PDB file of C-alpha atoms in Angstrom:
ATOM      1  CA  MET F   1     147.348 139.894 -36.921  1.00 57.00           C
ATOM      2  CA  PRO F   2     150.473 137.692 -36.952  1.00 58.00           C
ATOM      3  CA  GLU F   3     150.105 134.745 -39.309  1.00 57.00           C
ATOM      4  CA  SER F   4     152.097 131.572 -39.897  1.00 58.00           C
ATOM      5  CA  ILE F   5     151.731 129.322 -42.961  1.00 56.00           C
ATOM      6  CA  THR F   6     153.153 125.796 -43.291  1.00 56.00           C
ATOM      7  CA  TYR F   7     152.909 123.354 -46.201  1.00 54.00           C
ATOM      8  CA  SER F   8     153.024 119.626 -45.520  1.00 57.00           C
ATOM      9  CA  SER F   9     154.978 117.507 -48.007  1.00 52.00           C
ATOM     10  CA  GLY F  10     152.593 114.576 -47.800  1.00 53.00           C
ATOM     11  CA  LYS F  11     150.572 112.194 -45.739  1.00 49.00           C
ATOM     12  CA  ASN F  12     151.859 110.215 -42.787  1.00 48.00           C
ATOM     13  CA  SER F  13     153.279 106.827 -43.666  1.00 42.00           C
ATOM     14  CA  THR F  14     151.515 105.168 -40.726  1.00 42.00           C
ATOM     15  CA  PRO F  15     147.759 105.779 -40.505  1.00 43.00           C
ATOM     16  CA  SER F  16     146.161 106.064 -37.114  1.00 43.00           C
ATOM     17  CA  ALA F  17     142.648 106.203 -35.671  1.00 41.00           C
ATOM     18  CA  ALA F  18     141.024 108.227 -32.905  1.00 41.00           C
ATOM     19  CA  ALA F  19     138.031 106.253 -31.754  1.00 39.00           C
ATOM     20  CA  THR F  20     134.713 108.014 -31.464  1.00 40.00           C
ATOM     21  CA  GLY F  21     132.563 104.892 -31.188  1.00 41.00           C
ATOM     22  CA  ILE F  22     133.253 101.141 -30.825  1.00 40.00           C
ATOM     23  CA  SER F  23     131.021  98.429 -32.224  1.00 43.00           C
ATOM     24  CA  ALA F  24     131.946  94.865 -31.262  1.00 41.00           C
ATOM     25  CA  THR F  25     131.331  92.129 -33.855  1.00 41.00           C
ATOM     26  CA  SER F  26     131.030  88.391 -33.354  1.00 42.00           C
ATOM     27  CA  GLY F  27     134.073  87.714 -35.536  1.00 50.00           C
ATOM     28  CA  ALA F  28     136.348  90.221 -33.820  1.00 45.00           C
ATOM     29  CA  ALA F  29     137.675  87.770 -31.219  1.00 46.00           C
ATOM     30  CA  SER F  30     138.564  85.086 -33.765  1.00 51.00           C
ATOM     31  CA  GLN F  31     140.236  87.623 -36.046  1.00 49.00           C
ATOM     32  CA  ALA F  32     142.224  88.990 -33.108  1.00 43.00           C
ATOM     33  CA  ALA F  33     143.446  85.480 -32.255  1.00 48.00           C
ATOM     34  CA  SER F  34     144.748  85.037 -35.785  1.00 53.00           C
ATOM     35  CA  LEU F  35     146.845  88.202 -35.574  1.00 51.00           C
ATOM     36  CA  GLY F  36     149.552  86.651 -33.409  1.00 54.00           C
ATOM     37  CA  GLY F  37     151.541  89.528 -31.941  1.00 59.00           C
ATOM     38  CA  PHE F  38     148.661  91.993 -31.635  1.00 67.00           C
ATOM     39  CA  ARG F  39     146.837  92.203 -28.325  1.00 64.00           C
ATOM     40  CA  GLU F  40     143.437  92.544 -29.987  1.00 72.00           C
ATOM     41  CA  ALA F  41     141.607  93.678 -33.096  1.00 78.00           C
ATOM     42  CA  VAL F  42     138.542  95.878 -32.837  1.00 75.00           C
ATOM     43  CA  CYS F  43     135.885  97.105 -35.240  1.00 83.00           C
ATOM     44  CA  LEU F  44     135.740 100.889 -35.122  1.00 76.00           C
ATOM     45  CA  ASN F  45     133.536 103.594 -36.505  1.00 80.00           C
ATOM     46  CA  ALA F  46     136.284 106.125 -36.088  1.00 80.00           C
ATOM     47  CA  GLY F  47     138.051 109.149 -37.431  1.00 84.00           C
ATOM     48  CA  ARG F  48     141.100 108.007 -39.370  1.00 86.00           C
ATOM     49  CA  VAL F  49     143.887 110.561 -39.188  1.00 90.00           C
ATOM     50  CA  TYR F  50     145.219 111.033 -42.722  1.00 91.00           C
ATOM     51  CA  ASP F  51     147.824 113.649 -41.881  1.00 93.00           C
ATOM     52  CA  SER F  52     149.019 115.556 -38.837  1.00 94.00           C
ATOM     53  CA  CYS F  53     151.832 117.807 -37.720  1.00 94.00           C
ATOM     54  CA  SER F  54     153.151 119.232 -34.473  1.00 94.00           C
ATOM     55  CA  SER F  55     154.003 122.871 -33.872  1.00 91.00           C
ATOM     56  CA  LYS F  56     156.263 124.673 -31.451  1.00 92.00           C
ATOM     57  CA  ASP F  57     155.514 128.345 -32.094  1.00 93.00           C
ATOM     58  CA  CYS F  58     157.039 131.376 -30.435  1.00 94.00           C
ATOM     59  CA  LEU F  59     154.463 134.134 -30.895  1.00 94.00           C
ATOM     60  CA  GLU F  60     156.141 137.481 -30.409  1.00 93.00           C
ATOM     61  CA  ASP F  61     154.487 140.766 -29.470  1.00 92.00           C
ATOM     62  CA  LEU F  62     150.809 139.841 -29.579  1.00 94.00           C
ATOM     63  CA  ARG F  63     148.612 142.835 -28.740  1.00 93.00           C
ATOM     64  CA  VAL F  64     146.548 142.291 -25.571  1.00 94.00           C
ATOM     65  CA  TYR F  65     143.057 143.786 -25.840  1.00 94.00           C
ATOM     66  CA  MET F  66     141.191 144.727 -22.651  1.00 93.00           C
ATOM     67  CA  THR F  67     137.894 146.201 -21.538  1.00 93.00           C
ATOM     68  CA  ALA F  68     137.805 149.895 -20.621  1.00 93.00           C
ATOM     69  CA  PRO F  69     138.092 149.338 -16.811  1.00 91.00           C
ATOM     70  CA  CYS F  70     141.072 146.977 -17.180  1.00 91.00           C
ATOM     71  CA  GLN F  71     142.721 149.287 -19.709  1.00 91.00           C
ATOM     72  CA  ALA F  72     142.375 152.190 -17.264  1.00 89.00           C
ATOM     73  CA  LEU F  73     144.233 150.153 -14.625  1.00 88.00           C
ATOM     74  CA  LEU F  74     146.938 149.308 -17.149  1.00 88.00           C
ATOM     75  CA  ASP F  75     147.335 152.954 -18.176  1.00 87.00           C
ATOM     76  CA  SER F  76     148.068 153.983 -14.569  1.00 86.00           C
ATOM     77  CA  CYS F  77     150.083 150.986 -13.356  1.00 85.00           C
ATOM     78  CA  SER F  78     153.782 151.123 -12.550  1.00 83.00           C
ATOM     79  CA  SER F  79     154.481 147.436 -13.238  1.00 86.00           C
ATOM     80  CA  VAL F  80     152.707 144.457 -14.742  1.00 90.00           C
ATOM     81  CA  ARG F  81     153.348 140.730 -14.400  1.00 92.00           C
ATOM     82  CA  CYS F  82     151.921 137.856 -16.424  1.00 93.00           C
ATOM     83  CA  ARG F  83     150.156 135.301 -14.245  1.00 93.00           C
ATOM     84  CA  SER F  84     148.887 132.830 -16.864  1.00 94.00           C
ATOM     85  CA  VAL F  85     147.957 132.279 -20.510  1.00 96.00           C
ATOM     86  CA  ASP F  86     145.056 130.045 -21.547  1.00 96.00           C
ATOM     87  CA  VAL F  87     143.654 129.085 -24.946  1.00 96.00           C
ATOM     88  CA  LEU F  88     140.040 130.258 -24.942  1.00 94.00           C
ATOM     89  CA  HIS F  89     139.060 129.087 -28.411  1.00 95.00           C
ATOM     90  CA  VAL F  90     140.465 128.072 -31.798  1.00 96.00           C
ATOM     91  CA  ALA F  91     138.389 129.034 -34.840  1.00 95.00           C
ATOM     92  CA  MET F  92     139.091 126.737 -37.800  1.00 95.00           C
ATOM     93  CA  ASP F  93     138.217 126.707 -41.495  1.00 94.00           C
ATOM     94  CA  VAL F  94     139.061 123.841 -43.879  1.00 94.00           C
ATOM     95  CA  ASP F  95     139.268 124.472 -47.642  1.00 91.00           C
ATOM     96  CA  SER F  96     140.531 122.325 -50.512  1.00 89.00           C
ATOM     97  CA  VAL F  97     143.780 123.385 -52.175  1.00 86.00           C
ATOM     98  CA  PRO F  98     143.339 124.086 -55.922  1.00 84.00           C
ATOM     99  CA  PHE F  99     145.179 121.702 -58.280  1.00 78.00           C
ATOM    100  CA  ASN F 100     146.259 119.516 -55.336  1.00 79.00           C
ATOM    101  CA  ASN F 101     143.682 116.769 -55.009  1.00 83.00           C
ATOM    102  CA  GLY F 102     143.353 115.501 -51.463  1.00 87.00           C
ATOM    103  CA  TYR F 103     145.153 118.465 -49.859  1.00 90.00           C
ATOM    104  CA  TYR F 104     143.402 120.983 -47.639  1.00 91.00           C
ATOM    105  CA  SER F 105     144.375 124.237 -45.992  1.00 90.00           C
ATOM    106  CA  VAL F 106     143.489 124.610 -42.325  1.00 93.00           C
ATOM    107  CA  ASP F 107     143.138 128.241 -41.265  1.00 93.00           C
ATOM    108  CA  MET F 108     143.236 128.662 -37.501  1.00 95.00           C
ATOM    109  CA  THR F 109     142.790 131.658 -35.242  1.00 95.00           C
ATOM    110  CA  PHE F 110     143.855 131.170 -31.630  1.00 96.00           C
ATOM    111  CA  TYR F 111     142.272 133.304 -28.909  1.00 97.00           C
ATOM    112  CA  PHE F 112     144.343 133.555 -25.715  1.00 97.00           C
ATOM    113  CA  LEU F 113     143.123 134.726 -22.308  1.00 96.00           C
ATOM    114  CA  ILE F 114     145.960 136.687 -20.685  1.00 95.00           C
ATOM    115  CA  THR F 115     145.727 137.059 -16.886  1.00 95.00           C
ATOM    116  CA  LEU F 116     147.937 139.774 -15.388  1.00 93.00           C
ATOM    117  CA  ASP F 117     148.837 141.352 -12.052  1.00 91.00           C
ATOM    118  CA  ALA F 118     149.068 145.145 -12.364  1.00 89.00           C
ATOM    119  CA  SER F 119     150.620 147.252  -9.596  1.00 85.00           C
ATOM    120  CA  GLY F 120     150.205 151.007  -9.389  1.00 72.00           C
ATOM    121  CA  THR F 121     149.758 154.023  -7.125  1.00 59.00           C
ATOM    122  CA  ASN F 122     146.716 155.665  -5.567  1.00 50.00           C
ATOM    123  CA  GLY F 123     145.694 159.295  -5.865  1.00 50.00           C
ATOM    124  CA  SER F 124     148.231 160.436  -3.228  1.00 49.00           C
ATOM    125  CA  GLY F 125     151.087 158.790  -5.092  1.00 53.00           C
ATOM    126  CA  SER F 126     151.698 155.992  -2.599  1.00 50.00           C
ATOM    127  CA  ALA F 127     151.975 152.392  -3.785  1.00 52.00           C
ATOM    128  CA  CYS F 128     148.935 150.146  -3.612  1.00 58.00           C
ATOM    129  CA  GLY F 129     148.520 146.398  -3.975  1.00 68.00           C
ATOM    130  CA  SER F 130     148.390 144.589  -7.281  1.00 80.00           C
ATOM    131  CA  GLN F 131     145.100 144.005  -9.061  1.00 88.00           C
ATOM    132  CA  THR F 132     144.168 141.255 -11.490  1.00 90.00           C
ATOM    133  CA  VAL F 133     143.357 142.304 -15.044  1.00 92.00           C
ATOM    134  CA  GLU F 134     142.506 140.157 -18.049  1.00 94.00           C
ATOM    135  CA  GLY F 135     142.782 140.604 -21.787  1.00 94.00           C
ATOM    136  CA  ILE F 136     142.591 138.680 -25.041  1.00 96.00           C
ATOM    137  CA  ALA F 137     145.321 138.195 -27.641  1.00 95.00           C
ATOM    138  CA  THR F 138     144.921 136.553 -31.053  1.00 95.00           C
ATOM    139  CA  PHE F 139     147.166 134.679 -33.483  1.00 94.00           C
ATOM    140  CA  SER F 140     146.427 133.295 -36.964  1.00 93.00           C
ATOM    141  CA  LYS F 141     148.123 130.285 -38.507  1.00 92.00           C
ATOM    142  CA  LYS F 142     147.675 128.224 -41.671  1.00 90.00           C
ATOM    143  CA  VAL F 143     148.865 124.687 -42.413  1.00 91.00           C
ATOM    144  CA  ILE F 144     148.312 122.492 -45.477  1.00 89.00           C
ATOM    145  CA  LEU F 145     147.746 118.788 -44.844  1.00 91.00           C
ATOM    146  CA  PHE F 146     146.660 115.715 -46.787  1.00 90.00           C
ATOM    147  CA  GLY F 147     143.028 114.830 -46.084  1.00 91.00           C
ATOM    148  CA  SER F 148     142.279 112.339 -48.870  1.00 86.00           C
ATOM    149  CA  GLU F 149     139.191 112.542 -51.076  1.00 81.00           C
ATOM    150  CA  GLY F 150     135.636 111.511 -50.343  1.00 71.00           C
ATOM    151  CA  SER F 151     132.052 112.275 -51.268  1.00 64.00           C
ATOM    152  CA  VAL F 152     130.239 110.548 -48.387  1.00 67.00           C
ATOM    153  CA  ARG F 153     127.983 112.579 -46.100  1.00 70.00           C
ATOM    154  CA  SER F 154     127.092 110.981 -42.770  1.00 70.00           C
ATOM    155  CA  PHE F 155     123.935 111.455 -40.725  1.00 72.00           C
ATOM    156  CA  LYS F 156     123.254 110.217 -37.193  1.00 71.00           C
ATOM    157  CA  SER F 157     120.180 109.817 -35.044  1.00 78.00           C
ATOM    158  CA  GLY F 158     119.661 112.865 -32.898  1.00 72.00           C
ATOM    159  CA  ASP F 159     121.083 115.265 -35.505  1.00 68.00           C
ATOM    160  CA  CYS F 160     119.279 118.588 -35.848  1.00 72.00           C
ATOM    161  CA  ILE F 161     118.046 119.818 -39.224  1.00 70.00           C
ATOM    162  CA  PRO F 162     121.077 121.581 -40.783  1.00 66.00           C
ATOM    163  CA  CYS F 163     120.908 125.119 -42.104  1.00 62.00           C
ATOM    164  CA  ALA F 164     123.052 124.129 -45.104  1.00 60.00           C
ATOM    165  CA  LEU F 165     124.371 121.050 -46.896  1.00 60.00           C
ATOM    166  CA  THR F 166     126.955 119.130 -44.919  1.00 65.00           C
ATOM    167  CA  SER F 167     130.502 119.289 -46.269  1.00 72.00           C
ATOM    168  CA  ASP F 168     132.503 116.318 -47.526  1.00 76.00           C
ATOM    169  CA  ALA F 169     135.771 117.941 -46.403  1.00 85.00           C
ATOM    170  CA  PRO F 170     137.783 116.201 -43.675  1.00 90.00           C
ATOM    171  CA  THR F 171     137.487 117.325 -40.077  1.00 91.00           C
ATOM    172  CA  ALA F 172     140.309 119.388 -38.587  1.00 94.00           C
ATOM    173  CA  GLN F 173     141.348 118.991 -34.971  1.00 95.00           C
ATOM    174  CA  VAL F 174     143.754 121.096 -32.916  1.00 96.00           C
ATOM    175  CA  GLN F 175     145.193 119.998 -29.573  1.00 95.00           C
ATOM    176  CA  THR F 176     147.138 122.328 -27.303  1.00 95.00           C
ATOM    177  CA  VAL F 177     148.650 122.362 -23.847  1.00 93.00           C
ATOM    178  CA  ASP F 178     148.703 125.436 -21.618  1.00 91.00           C
ATOM    179  CA  PRO F 179     150.815 128.109 -23.368  1.00 95.00           C
ATOM    180  CA  ILE F 180     153.879 129.648 -21.743  1.00 94.00           C
ATOM    181  CA  CYS F 181     154.148 133.394 -21.139  1.00 95.00           C
ATOM    182  CA  LEU F 182     157.662 134.303 -22.266  1.00 94.00           C
ATOM    183  CA  GLY F 183     157.644 138.075 -21.958  1.00 92.00           C
ATOM    184  CA  LEU F 184     155.688 141.342 -21.717  1.00 92.00           C
ATOM    185  CA  LYS F 185     156.190 144.776 -23.237  1.00 90.00           C
ATOM    186  CA  LEU F 186     154.361 147.912 -22.115  1.00 88.00           C
ATOM    187  CA  CYS F 187     154.583 150.607 -24.786  1.00 88.00           C
ATOM    188  CA  ASP F 188     153.419 154.217 -25.027  1.00 82.00           C
ATOM    189  CA  GLN F 189     152.964 153.919 -28.779  1.00 81.00           C
ATOM    190  CA  PRO F 190     151.238 151.064 -30.649  1.00 80.00           C
ATOM    191  CA  LYS F 191     153.173 148.837 -33.009  1.00 79.00           C
ATOM    192  CA  PRO F 192     152.126 148.786 -36.686  1.00 76.00           C
ATOM    193  CA  GLU F 193     149.071 146.549 -37.043  1.00 71.00           C
ATOM    194  CA  CYS F 194     146.870 145.438 -39.899  1.00 61.00           C
ATOM    195  CA  GLY F 195     143.768 146.382 -37.921  1.00 60.00           C
ATOM    196  CA  CYS F 196     142.096 143.093 -38.819  1.00 61.00           C
ATOM    197  CA  GLU F 197     141.801 141.646 -35.316  1.00 72.00           C
ATOM    198  CA  SER F 198     138.218 140.747 -34.550  1.00 84.00           C
ATOM    199  CA  ILE F 199     137.216 139.240 -31.217  1.00 90.00           C
ATOM    200  CA  PRO F 200     133.857 137.411 -31.124  1.00 90.00           C
ATOM    201  CA  ALA F 201     131.235 138.908 -28.834  1.00 91.00           C
ATOM    202  CA  GLU F 202     130.959 135.579 -26.985  1.00 93.00           C
ATOM    203  CA  LEU F 203     134.609 135.864 -25.940  1.00 92.00           C
ATOM    204  CA  GLU F 204     134.304 139.556 -25.081  1.00 92.00           C
ATOM    205  CA  SER F 205     131.475 138.656 -22.716  1.00 92.00           C
ATOM    206  CA  LEU F 206     133.948 136.556 -20.711  1.00 90.00           C
ATOM    207  CA  LEU F 207     135.830 139.788 -19.988  1.00 91.00           C
ATOM    208  CA  GLY F 208     132.655 141.601 -18.980  1.00 91.00           C
ATOM    209  CA  GLY F 209     132.222 143.796 -22.050  1.00 91.00           C
ATOM    210  CA  PRO F 210     133.700 144.928 -25.373  1.00 92.00           C
ATOM    211  CA  VAL F 211     137.428 145.560 -25.685  1.00 92.00           C
ATOM    212  CA  VAL F 212     138.929 148.940 -26.537  1.00 90.00           C
ATOM    213  CA  THR F 213     141.461 149.556 -29.305  1.00 87.00           C
ATOM    214  CA  GLN F 214     142.695 153.055 -28.381  1.00 86.00           C
ATOM    215  CA  ALA F 215     144.655 153.464 -25.153  1.00 85.00           C
ATOM    216  CA  ALA F 216     147.312 155.522 -23.417  1.00 86.00           C
ATOM    217  CA  ARG F 217     149.564 152.457 -23.092  1.00 90.00           C
ATOM    218  CA  TYR F 218     149.706 149.271 -25.131  1.00 91.00           C
ATOM    219  CA  LEU F 219     150.568 145.817 -23.806  1.00 92.00           C
ATOM    220  CA  TYR F 220     152.245 143.132 -25.921  1.00 94.00           C
ATOM    221  CA  VAL F 221     152.859 139.544 -24.853  1.00 95.00           C
ATOM    222  CA  THR F 222     155.197 136.855 -26.196  1.00 96.00           C
ATOM    223  CA  VAL F 223     153.704 133.362 -25.938  1.00 96.00           C
ATOM    224  CA  GLY F 224     155.165 129.874 -26.405  1.00 96.00           C
ATOM    225  CA  LEU F 225     152.608 127.491 -27.893  1.00 96.00           C
ATOM    226  CA  PHE F 226     152.717 123.710 -28.425  1.00 95.00           C
ATOM    227  CA  SER F 227     150.025 122.238 -30.654  1.00 95.00           C
ATOM    228  CA  ILE F 228     149.101 119.269 -32.843  1.00 95.00           C
ATOM    229  CA  VAL F 229     146.967 119.726 -35.974  1.00 95.00           C
ATOM    230  CA  SER F 230     145.348 116.789 -37.773  1.00 95.00           C
ATOM    231  CA  LEU F 231     142.884 116.028 -40.583  1.00 94.00           C
ATOM    232  CA  GLU F 232     140.601 113.022 -40.224  1.00 92.00           C
ATOM    233  CA  ARG F 233     137.644 111.327 -41.896  1.00 88.00           C
ATOM    234  CA  GLN F 234     134.992 109.087 -40.373  1.00 84.00           C
ATOM    235  CA  LEU F 235     135.432 105.431 -41.428  1.00 81.00           C
ATOM    236  CA  GLU F 236     134.427 101.918 -40.396  1.00 82.00           C
ATOM    237  CA  MET F 237     137.433  99.612 -40.146  1.00 80.00           C
ATOM    238  CA  MET F 238     138.931  96.626 -38.357  1.00 82.00           C
ATOM    239  CA  VAL F 239     142.237  97.628 -36.834  1.00 75.00           C
ATOM    240  CA  PRO F 240     144.851  95.989 -34.599  1.00 79.00           C
ATOM    241  CA  VAL F 241     145.802  97.907 -31.470  1.00 72.00           C
ATOM    242  CA  TYR F 242     149.408  99.210 -31.575  1.00 70.00           C
ATOM    243  CA  ASP F 243     150.335 102.290 -29.566  1.00 72.00           C
ATOM    244  CA  PHE F 244     149.774 106.040 -29.459  1.00 74.00           C
ATOM    245  CA  CYS F 245     150.403 107.843 -32.759  1.00 75.00           C
ATOM    246  CA  ILE F 246     152.753 110.808 -32.422  1.00 78.00           C
ATOM    247  CA  PRO F 247     153.375 113.168 -35.390  1.00 80.00           C
ATOM    248  CA  GLU F 248     156.921 112.850 -36.701  1.00 77.00           C
ATOM    249  CA  LYS F 249     157.067 116.186 -38.517  1.00 71.00           C
ATOM    250  CA  GLU F 250     156.751 119.820 -37.544  1.00 71.00           C
ATOM    251  CA  CYS F 251     154.272 122.347 -38.940  1.00 70.00           C
ATOM    252  CA  VAL F 252     156.252 125.361 -37.812  1.00 49.00           C
ATOM    253  CA  SER F 253     155.710 128.398 -39.729  1.00 54.00           C
ATOM    254  CA  ALA F 254     167.122 133.354 -26.702  1.00 42.00           C
ATOM    255  CA  SER F 255     167.867 135.448 -24.127  1.00 48.00           C
ATOM    256  CA  ALA F 256     165.985 138.102 -22.164  1.00 50.00           C
ATOM    257  CA  GLU F 257     166.036 140.185 -25.345  1.00 59.00           C
ATOM    258  CA  ASP F 258     164.889 137.260 -27.521  1.00 68.00           C
ATOM    259  CA  PRO F 259     162.532 135.005 -25.513  1.00 71.00           C
ATOM    260  CA  CYS F 260     161.959 132.784 -28.554  1.00 75.00           C
ATOM    261  CA  GLU F 261     165.515 131.455 -28.285  1.00 72.00           C
ATOM    262  CA  LEU F 262     164.703 130.169 -24.808  1.00 61.00           C
ATOM    263  CA  PHE F 263     161.440 128.629 -26.029  1.00 73.00           C
ATOM    264  CA  LYS F 264     163.225 126.750 -28.842  1.00 73.00           C
ATOM    265  CA  LYS F 265     165.215 124.816 -26.244  1.00 64.00           C
ATOM    266  CA  ILE F 266     162.084 123.407 -24.570  1.00 65.00           C
ATOM    267  CA  ARG F 267     161.262 119.860 -25.682  1.00 73.00           C
ATOM    268  CA  PHE F 268     157.836 119.105 -27.139  1.00 82.00           C
ATOM    269  CA  PRO F 269     155.648 117.876 -24.211  1.00 80.00           C
ATOM    270  CA  VAL F 270     154.515 114.541 -25.669  1.00 80.00           C
ATOM    271  CA  ASN F 271     153.241 113.243 -22.320  1.00 78.00           C
ATOM    272  CA  GLU F 272     150.856 116.195 -22.008  1.00 80.00           C
ATOM    273  CA  PHE F 273     148.985 115.105 -25.147  1.00 82.00           C
ATOM    274  CA  PHE F 274     148.935 111.340 -24.507  1.00 78.00           C
ATOM    275  CA  PRO F 275     148.191 109.559 -21.212  1.00 72.00           C
ATOM    276  CA  PRO F 276     150.961 107.417 -19.662  1.00 70.00           C
ATOM    277  CA  LYS F 277     151.160 103.854 -20.963  1.00 69.00           C
ATOM    278  CA  ASP F 278     151.914 102.377 -17.530  1.00 67.00           C
ATOM    279  CA  CYS F 279     148.909 101.281 -15.479  1.00 61.00           C
ATOM    280  CA  GLY F 280     150.406 102.759 -12.298  1.00 58.00           C
ATOM    281  CA  CYS F 281     149.420  99.680 -10.284  1.00 62.00           C
ATOM    282  CA  ASP F 282     152.874  98.769  -8.948  1.00 58.00           C
TER     283      ASP F 282
END
C-alpha cells in the first residue's frame, strides 16, 4: 500500500477554534464591547486546533479492487473510462511520538470509491454499450503534528458506557474535497505490492460483496487529493471572532506520461473547505 509520511516542524503560531457548542454568559456582551476592533467575543466549549497542515497529494498507480462480477467485465472490456472518485472513509489512529512531548503521529488510510465506464464486445464480437463498474482503492499516509499535552477526560450526558478507558490524546480531523481522477492504467500483469491492503467488510458491502485479488487484468488509477489534517483538544475559552483559519504549511509527503506534474499546477481549493465570507445579499 502506498504510504506518505510528513513531519511537522511545530505548532501553528495563531491558534484557532472549531466550535462544537456555544454557551452564552452574562458578561460576554460587556467583554465584547471592551475589545474595540473585534465584532464580538463569545464563550466556547470548543475544539482548539493546536496544529494543522494542508496536503496536495498525487497518488500514482493505486490498485482498484472489484467484486467478481465487476472484475469479469473489466477482464473482457476493450476500453475503460473513469467517471468519478469519491472518498468513502478515512481510518485514523493517533499515537504519541516517543521523546517528543506534545507531538503525535496521525496514521490515515483513505478508501476511495472509483466509478468507471467499461466498454466491451458481446459473444459475437460486435461492440456493445458501456457498463458502470465500481471498485475501491486505498492509500496510507502519516503526518506528525503538535497536539499539546493534557490528562483531562471528558464525559457528556447521553454517552454510552465505554468498552475501554477514554484516551487523553488529541482528536484528529481530516477534511477533503472530491478527488480528481488523473489517469488509468489497465495491465495484464500486477505491479509489485506489499499485499497488506485490507478493505473493511462494511465498505465491501457497498460494492455488493467481497473484492477479488487475482484477475486476468489489473486496473490502476492515479488520483489527485486535497486534504487538511488537524489535531484539536476540547477546551472552554473566551475568544474574539476574527476570520477563517487556513493552514499556512503543507504536509506533503506533468504531462500525459506524468499526470502528477499537471496536478501540481492546480491551486489548493481554499473556497471548497470554507464557506464564502460575503453574505450574498447584494
